[in-house]
PDB file of C-alpha atoms in Angstrom:
ATOM      1  CA  MET F  55    -127.587   7.598 -61.607  1.00 46.00           C
ATOM      2  CA  ASN F  56    -130.382   6.480 -60.074  1.00 53.00           C
ATOM      3  CA  TYR F  57    -134.150   7.029 -61.490  1.00 56.00           C
ATOM      4  CA  THR F  58    -137.518   7.002 -59.885  1.00 62.00           C
ATOM      5  CA  THR F  59    -139.761   3.927 -59.878  1.00 62.00           C
ATOM      6  CA  GLU F  60    -142.254   5.849 -62.062  1.00 64.00           C
ATOM      7  CA  GLU F  61    -139.537   6.937 -64.815  1.00 73.00           C
ATOM      8  CA  THR F  62    -137.702   3.206 -64.788  1.00 83.00           C
ATOM      9  CA  ALA F  63    -140.894   1.277 -64.932  1.00 88.00           C
ATOM     10  CA  ARG F  64    -142.859   3.433 -67.674  1.00 90.00           C
ATOM     11  CA  GLY F  65    -139.293   3.348 -69.681  1.00 92.00           C
ATOM     12  CA  TYR F  66    -139.313  -0.671 -69.178  1.00 93.00           C
ATOM     13  CA  LEU F  67    -143.097  -1.142 -69.943  1.00 95.00           C
ATOM     14  CA  GLU F  68    -142.758   0.919 -73.057  1.00 95.00           C
ATOM     15  CA  LYS F  69    -139.705  -1.360 -74.013  1.00 95.00           C
ATOM     16  CA  MET F  70    -141.323  -4.388 -73.400  1.00 95.00           C
ATOM     17  CA  LEU F  71    -144.365  -3.636 -75.399  1.00 96.00           C
ATOM     18  CA  ALA F  72    -142.209  -2.289 -78.039  1.00 96.00           C
ATOM     19  CA  ILE F  73    -140.257  -5.973 -78.539  1.00 95.00           C
ATOM     20  CA  LEU F  74    -143.587  -7.839 -78.363  1.00 94.00           C
ATOM     21  CA  ASP F  75    -144.748  -5.383 -81.062  1.00 96.00           C
ATOM     22  CA  ILE F  76    -147.980  -4.483 -79.080  1.00 96.00           C
ATOM     23  CA  ASP F  77    -149.281  -0.858 -80.027  1.00 96.00           C
ATOM     24  CA  ALA F  78    -150.700   0.427 -76.628  1.00 96.00           C
ATOM     25  CA  VAL F  79    -151.414   3.741 -74.461  1.00 95.00           C
ATOM     26  CA  ILE F  80    -149.756   3.588 -70.840  1.00 95.00           C
ATOM     27  CA  HIS F  81    -152.005   5.602 -68.248  1.00 94.00           C
ATOM     28  CA  GLU F  82    -150.524   6.274 -64.806  1.00 92.00           C
ATOM     29  CA  GLU F  83    -152.852   6.200 -61.657  1.00 90.00           C
ATOM     30  CA  ASP F  84    -152.011   6.219 -58.089  1.00 88.00           C
ATOM     31  CA  ILE F  85    -154.193   3.802 -56.147  1.00 81.00           C
ATOM     32  CA  ASP F  86    -153.088   5.127 -52.873  1.00 80.00           C
ATOM     33  CA  GLU F  87    -150.561   6.857 -51.379  1.00 82.00           C
ATOM     34  CA  SER F  88    -147.916   3.944 -52.144  1.00 81.00           C
ATOM     35  CA  THR F  89    -149.127   2.467 -54.922  1.00 83.00           C
ATOM     36  CA  ARG F  90    -149.118   3.499 -58.828  1.00 88.00           C
ATOM     37  CA  CYS F  91    -151.102   1.602 -61.251  1.00 90.00           C
ATOM     38  CA  TYR F  92    -149.975   1.223 -64.991  1.00 94.00           C
ATOM     39  CA  ARG F  93    -153.092   0.910 -67.091  1.00 95.00           C
ATOM     40  CA  ILE F  94    -152.368  -0.555 -70.677  1.00 96.00           C
ATOM     41  CA  GLU F  95    -154.913   0.300 -73.169  1.00 96.00           C
ATOM     42  CA  CYS F  96    -154.257  -1.703 -76.483  1.00 96.00           C
ATOM     43  CA  LYS F  97    -156.494  -4.076 -79.052  1.00 96.00           C
ATOM     44  CA  PRO F  98    -158.506  -6.705 -77.640  1.00 96.00           C
ATOM     45  CA  SER F  99    -156.162  -9.265 -79.234  1.00 96.00           C
ATOM     46  CA  ASP F 100    -153.227  -7.824 -77.819  1.00 97.00           C
ATOM     47  CA  ALA F 101    -154.774  -7.561 -74.167  1.00 97.00           C
ATOM     48  CA  LYS F 102    -155.696 -11.303 -74.249  1.00 96.00           C
ATOM     49  CA  LEU F 103    -151.985 -11.973 -74.894  1.00 96.00           C
ATOM     50  CA  LEU F 104    -150.785  -9.712 -72.107  1.00 97.00           C
ATOM     51  CA  ILE F 105    -153.250 -11.002 -69.788  1.00 97.00           C
ATOM     52  CA  GLY F 106    -152.670 -14.483 -70.596  1.00 95.00           C
ATOM     53  CA  ARG F 107    -154.551 -17.533 -68.585  1.00 91.00           C
ATOM     54  CA  LYS F 108    -156.331 -16.300 -65.311  1.00 85.00           C
ATOM     55  CA  GLY F 109    -153.813 -13.133 -65.461  1.00 91.00           C
ATOM     56  CA  GLN F 110    -150.928 -15.472 -65.296  1.00 90.00           C
ATOM     57  CA  THR F 111    -149.349 -13.493 -67.991  1.00 95.00           C
ATOM     58  CA  LEU F 112    -149.594 -10.386 -66.734  1.00 95.00           C
ATOM     59  CA  GLU F 113    -148.304 -11.290 -63.154  1.00 91.00           C
ATOM     60  CA  ALA F 114    -145.506 -12.396 -65.090  1.00 94.00           C
ATOM     61  CA  LEU F 115    -144.795  -9.193 -66.737  1.00 95.00           C
ATOM     62  CA  GLN F 116    -145.175  -7.260 -63.454  1.00 93.00           C
ATOM     63  CA  PHE F 117    -142.648  -9.581 -62.137  1.00 92.00           C
ATOM     64  CA  LEU F 118    -140.178  -8.967 -64.328  1.00 93.00           C
ATOM     65  CA  LEU F 119    -140.909  -5.024 -64.925  1.00 92.00           C
ATOM     66  CA  ARG F 120    -140.232  -4.873 -60.855  1.00 89.00           C
ATOM     67  CA  GLN F 121    -137.013  -7.286 -61.497  1.00 90.00           C
ATOM     68  CA  MET F 122    -135.949  -5.084 -63.879  1.00 88.00           C
ATOM     69  CA  CYS F 123    -136.571  -2.076 -61.965  1.00 86.00           C
ATOM     70  CA  LYS F 124    -134.644  -3.396 -58.616  1.00 82.00           C
ATOM     71  CA  GLY F 125    -131.155  -2.230 -59.546  1.00 71.00           C
ATOM     72  CA  SER F 126    -132.004   1.095 -60.988  1.00 68.00           C
ATOM     73  CA  VAL F 127    -134.549   2.797 -58.524  1.00 57.00           C
ATOM     74  CA  ARG F 128    -134.053   4.374 -55.264  1.00 56.00           C
ATOM     75  CA  THR F 129    -135.315   2.361 -52.427  1.00 51.00           C
ATOM     76  CA  ASP F 130    -137.917   4.691 -51.259  1.00 52.00           C
ATOM     77  CA  GLN F 131    -140.123   4.780 -54.150  1.00 58.00           C
ATOM     78  CA  THR F 132    -143.538   3.709 -54.571  1.00 62.00           C
ATOM     79  CA  HIS F 133    -145.056  -0.083 -55.448  1.00 81.00           C
ATOM     80  CA  PHE F 134    -146.541  -0.670 -58.833  1.00 87.00           C
ATOM     81  CA  LEU F 135    -149.224  -2.424 -60.366  1.00 89.00           C
ATOM     82  CA  LEU F 136    -149.577  -3.796 -64.087  1.00 94.00           C
ATOM     83  CA  ASP F 137    -153.431  -3.691 -65.679  1.00 95.00           C
ATOM     84  CA  VAL F 138    -154.344  -4.520 -68.989  1.00 96.00           C
ATOM     85  CA  ALA F 139    -157.661  -3.680 -70.114  1.00 94.00           C
ATOM     86  CA  ASN F 140    -159.231  -3.420 -66.778  1.00 93.00           C
ATOM     87  CA  TYR F 141    -158.807  -6.731 -65.785  1.00 95.00           C
ATOM     88  CA  ARG F 142    -157.780  -6.668 -62.167  1.00 91.00           C
ATOM     89  CA  GLN F 143    -160.965  -4.815 -61.228  1.00 90.00           C
ATOM     90  CA  ARG F 144    -163.098  -7.325 -62.983  1.00 94.00           C
ATOM     91  CA  ARG F 145    -160.614  -9.847 -61.649  1.00 93.00           C
ATOM     92  CA  ARG F 146    -161.590  -7.939 -58.227  1.00 93.00           C
ATOM     93  CA  GLU F 147    -165.483  -7.827 -58.424  1.00 96.00           C
ATOM     94  CA  THR F 148    -165.453 -11.904 -59.227  1.00 95.00           C
ATOM     95  CA  ILE F 149    -163.197 -12.560 -56.467  1.00 95.00           C
ATOM     96  CA  ILE F 150    -165.553 -10.517 -53.932  1.00 97.00           C
ATOM     97  CA  GLU F 151    -168.360 -11.816 -55.264  1.00 97.00           C
ATOM     98  CA  GLN F 152    -166.837 -15.597 -54.383  1.00 96.00           C
ATOM     99  CA  ALA F 153    -166.102 -14.238 -50.993  1.00 97.00           C
ATOM    100  CA  LYS F 154    -169.099 -13.074 -50.126  1.00 97.00           C
ATOM    101  CA  GLU F 155    -171.028 -15.731 -51.647  1.00 96.00           C
ATOM    102  CA  GLY F 156    -168.606 -18.163 -49.067  1.00 96.00           C
ATOM    103  CA  ALA F 157    -169.062 -15.656 -46.261  1.00 96.00           C
ATOM    104  CA  VAL F 158    -173.222 -15.617 -46.573  1.00 96.00           C
ATOM    105  CA  ALA F 159    -173.143 -19.786 -46.748  1.00 96.00           C
ATOM    106  CA  VAL F 160    -170.887 -19.681 -43.952  1.00 96.00           C
ATOM    107  CA  LEU F 161    -173.549 -17.562 -41.959  1.00 95.00           C
ATOM    108  CA  ASN F 162    -176.232 -19.512 -43.035  1.00 95.00           C
ATOM    109  CA  GLY F 163    -174.786 -22.442 -41.688  1.00 92.00           C
ATOM    110  CA  GLU F 164    -174.872 -24.205 -44.912  1.00 93.00           C
ATOM    111  CA  SER F 165    -170.908 -25.413 -44.066  1.00 90.00           C
ATOM    112  CA  GLU F 166    -168.885 -24.941 -41.072  1.00 93.00           C
ATOM    113  CA  GLU F 167    -166.063 -23.448 -43.562  1.00 94.00           C
ATOM    114  CA  ILE F 168    -165.821 -22.791 -47.151  1.00 95.00           C
ATOM    115  CA  GLU F 169    -162.948 -23.031 -49.210  1.00 96.00           C
ATOM    116  CA  LEU F 170    -162.259 -20.604 -52.097  1.00 96.00           C
ATOM    117  CA  VAL F 171    -160.661 -21.057 -55.281  1.00 94.00           C
ATOM    118  CA  PRO F 172    -156.584 -21.162 -55.210  1.00 93.00           C
ATOM    119  CA  MET F 173    -155.486 -17.279 -55.794  1.00 91.00           C
ATOM    120  CA  SER F 174    -152.346 -15.105 -55.852  1.00 86.00           C
ATOM    121  CA  ALA F 175    -151.324 -13.535 -53.055  1.00 85.00           C
ATOM    122  CA  PHE F 176    -152.839 -10.059 -54.137  1.00 82.00           C
ATOM    123  CA  GLU F 177    -156.259 -11.801 -54.490  1.00 90.00           C
ATOM    124  CA  ARG F 178    -155.916 -13.564 -51.149  1.00 94.00           C
ATOM    125  CA  ARG F 179    -155.113  -9.553 -49.507  1.00 92.00           C
ATOM    126  CA  ILE F 180    -158.239  -8.397 -51.556  1.00 93.00           C
ATOM    127  CA  VAL F 181    -160.635 -11.364 -49.958  1.00 96.00           C
ATOM    128  CA  HIS F 182    -158.956 -11.054 -46.512  1.00 96.00           C
ATOM    129  CA  LYS F 183    -159.472  -7.268 -46.249  1.00 95.00           C
ATOM    130  CA  TYR F 184    -162.889  -7.392 -47.741  1.00 96.00           C
ATOM    131  CA  LEU F 185    -164.217  -9.951 -45.501  1.00 96.00           C
ATOM    132  CA  GLN F 186    -162.760  -8.168 -42.234  1.00 95.00           C
ATOM    133  CA  GLU F 187    -164.479  -5.068 -43.468  1.00 96.00           C
ATOM    134  CA  HIS F 188    -167.780  -6.535 -43.990  1.00 96.00           C
ATOM    135  CA  PHE F 189    -167.667  -9.744 -42.502  1.00 96.00           C
ATOM    136  CA  PRO F 190    -166.265  -9.383 -38.847  1.00 95.00           C
ATOM    137  CA  GLU F 191    -167.826 -12.201 -37.387  1.00 95.00           C
ATOM    138  CA  LEU F 192    -165.975 -14.330 -39.991  1.00 96.00           C
ATOM    139  CA  SER F 193    -162.336 -15.544 -40.144  1.00 95.00           C
ATOM    140  CA  SER F 194    -160.455 -16.442 -43.090  1.00 96.00           C
ATOM    141  CA  ASN F 195    -157.223 -17.831 -43.549  1.00 96.00           C
ATOM    142  CA  SER F 196    -154.938 -18.847 -46.018  1.00 95.00           C
ATOM    143  CA  ARG F 197    -154.317 -22.829 -46.638  1.00 95.00           C
ATOM    144  CA  GLY F 198    -152.180 -24.680 -49.396  1.00 94.00           C
ATOM    145  CA  GLU F 199    -149.057 -24.132 -50.983  1.00 94.00           C
ATOM    146  CA  ALA F 200    -147.724 -22.553 -53.942  1.00 89.00           C
ATOM    147  CA  LEU F 201    -150.499 -22.312 -56.959  1.00 84.00           C
ATOM    148  CA  ASP F 202    -152.936 -24.314 -54.710  1.00 91.00           C
ATOM    149  CA  ARG F 203    -152.975 -21.520 -51.814  1.00 94.00           C
ATOM    150  CA  HIS F 204    -156.551 -20.262 -50.797  1.00 96.00           C
ATOM    151  CA  ILE F 205    -158.826 -18.917 -48.523  1.00 97.00           C
ATOM    152  CA  VAL F 206    -161.009 -20.944 -45.786  1.00 97.00           C
ATOM    153  CA  ILE F 207    -163.697 -18.531 -44.496  1.00 97.00           C
ATOM    154  CA  SER F 208    -165.064 -19.879 -41.224  1.00 96.00           C
ATOM    155  CA  TYR F 209    -167.425 -18.465 -38.658  1.00 95.00           C
ATOM    156  CA  VAL F 210    -165.628 -16.853 -35.222  1.00 91.00           C
ATOM    157  CA  GLY F 211    -168.532 -15.270 -33.573  1.00 79.00           C
ATOM    158  CA  ASP F 212    -169.041 -11.885 -32.499  1.00 68.00           C
ATOM    159  CA  ALA F 213    -166.138 -10.474 -30.712  1.00 54.00           C
ATOM    160  CA  GLU F 214    -168.285  -7.548 -29.360  1.00 52.00           C
ATOM    161  CA  SER F 215    -171.039  -9.299 -28.176  1.00 46.00           C
ATOM    162  CA  GLU F 216    -169.200 -11.614 -26.501  1.00 46.00           C
ATOM    163  CA  ASP F 217    -166.882  -8.881 -24.960  1.00 46.00           C
ATOM    164  CA  GLY F 218    -170.009  -7.231 -24.180  1.00 45.00           C
ATOM    165  CA  ALA F 219    -171.372 -10.237 -22.318  1.00 43.00           C
ATOM    166  CA  GLU F 220    -168.663 -10.754 -20.333  1.00 42.00           C
ATOM    167  CA  GLU F 221    -168.787  -7.102 -18.784  1.00 40.00           C
ATOM    168  CA  GLU F 222    -172.523  -7.782 -18.049  1.00 39.00           C
ATOM    169  CA  ALA F 223    -172.010 -10.947 -16.239  1.00 36.00           C
TER     170      ALA F 223
END
């Protein structure tokens, strides 16, 4: 019998928290049409344990939960994220601020390119999307490997004005 991702993920998550002896409340929230977030509310000491250093434990728990769900759910189900004590939102704000500072430094001519600190693939996607939406004249590329993978921000110019200049000439 196949279960939905929501049924399986929540069930496994509740079991994981029970094994860790963590008293928590799990809230479900749809992020978009294909992504659901399981937000865990618990004591601050338990949250610290679940999040870990730089979110590494949270990423590991999410990976384990996905692996556990793989064989027991229908393949057309939603993608999911885990969050503890709103860590992901706070982290998102931090990395967007870093991206914004890097973008402004490149635009002000302080440097031809700015390298941001290493980030997870999920965090790099947030930065790429943010820069595309707010700084179209900049380019963001990922460099490095494994734990050293990071984003490099550089200036590429304004594509619209270049197209317009070619049409006028």
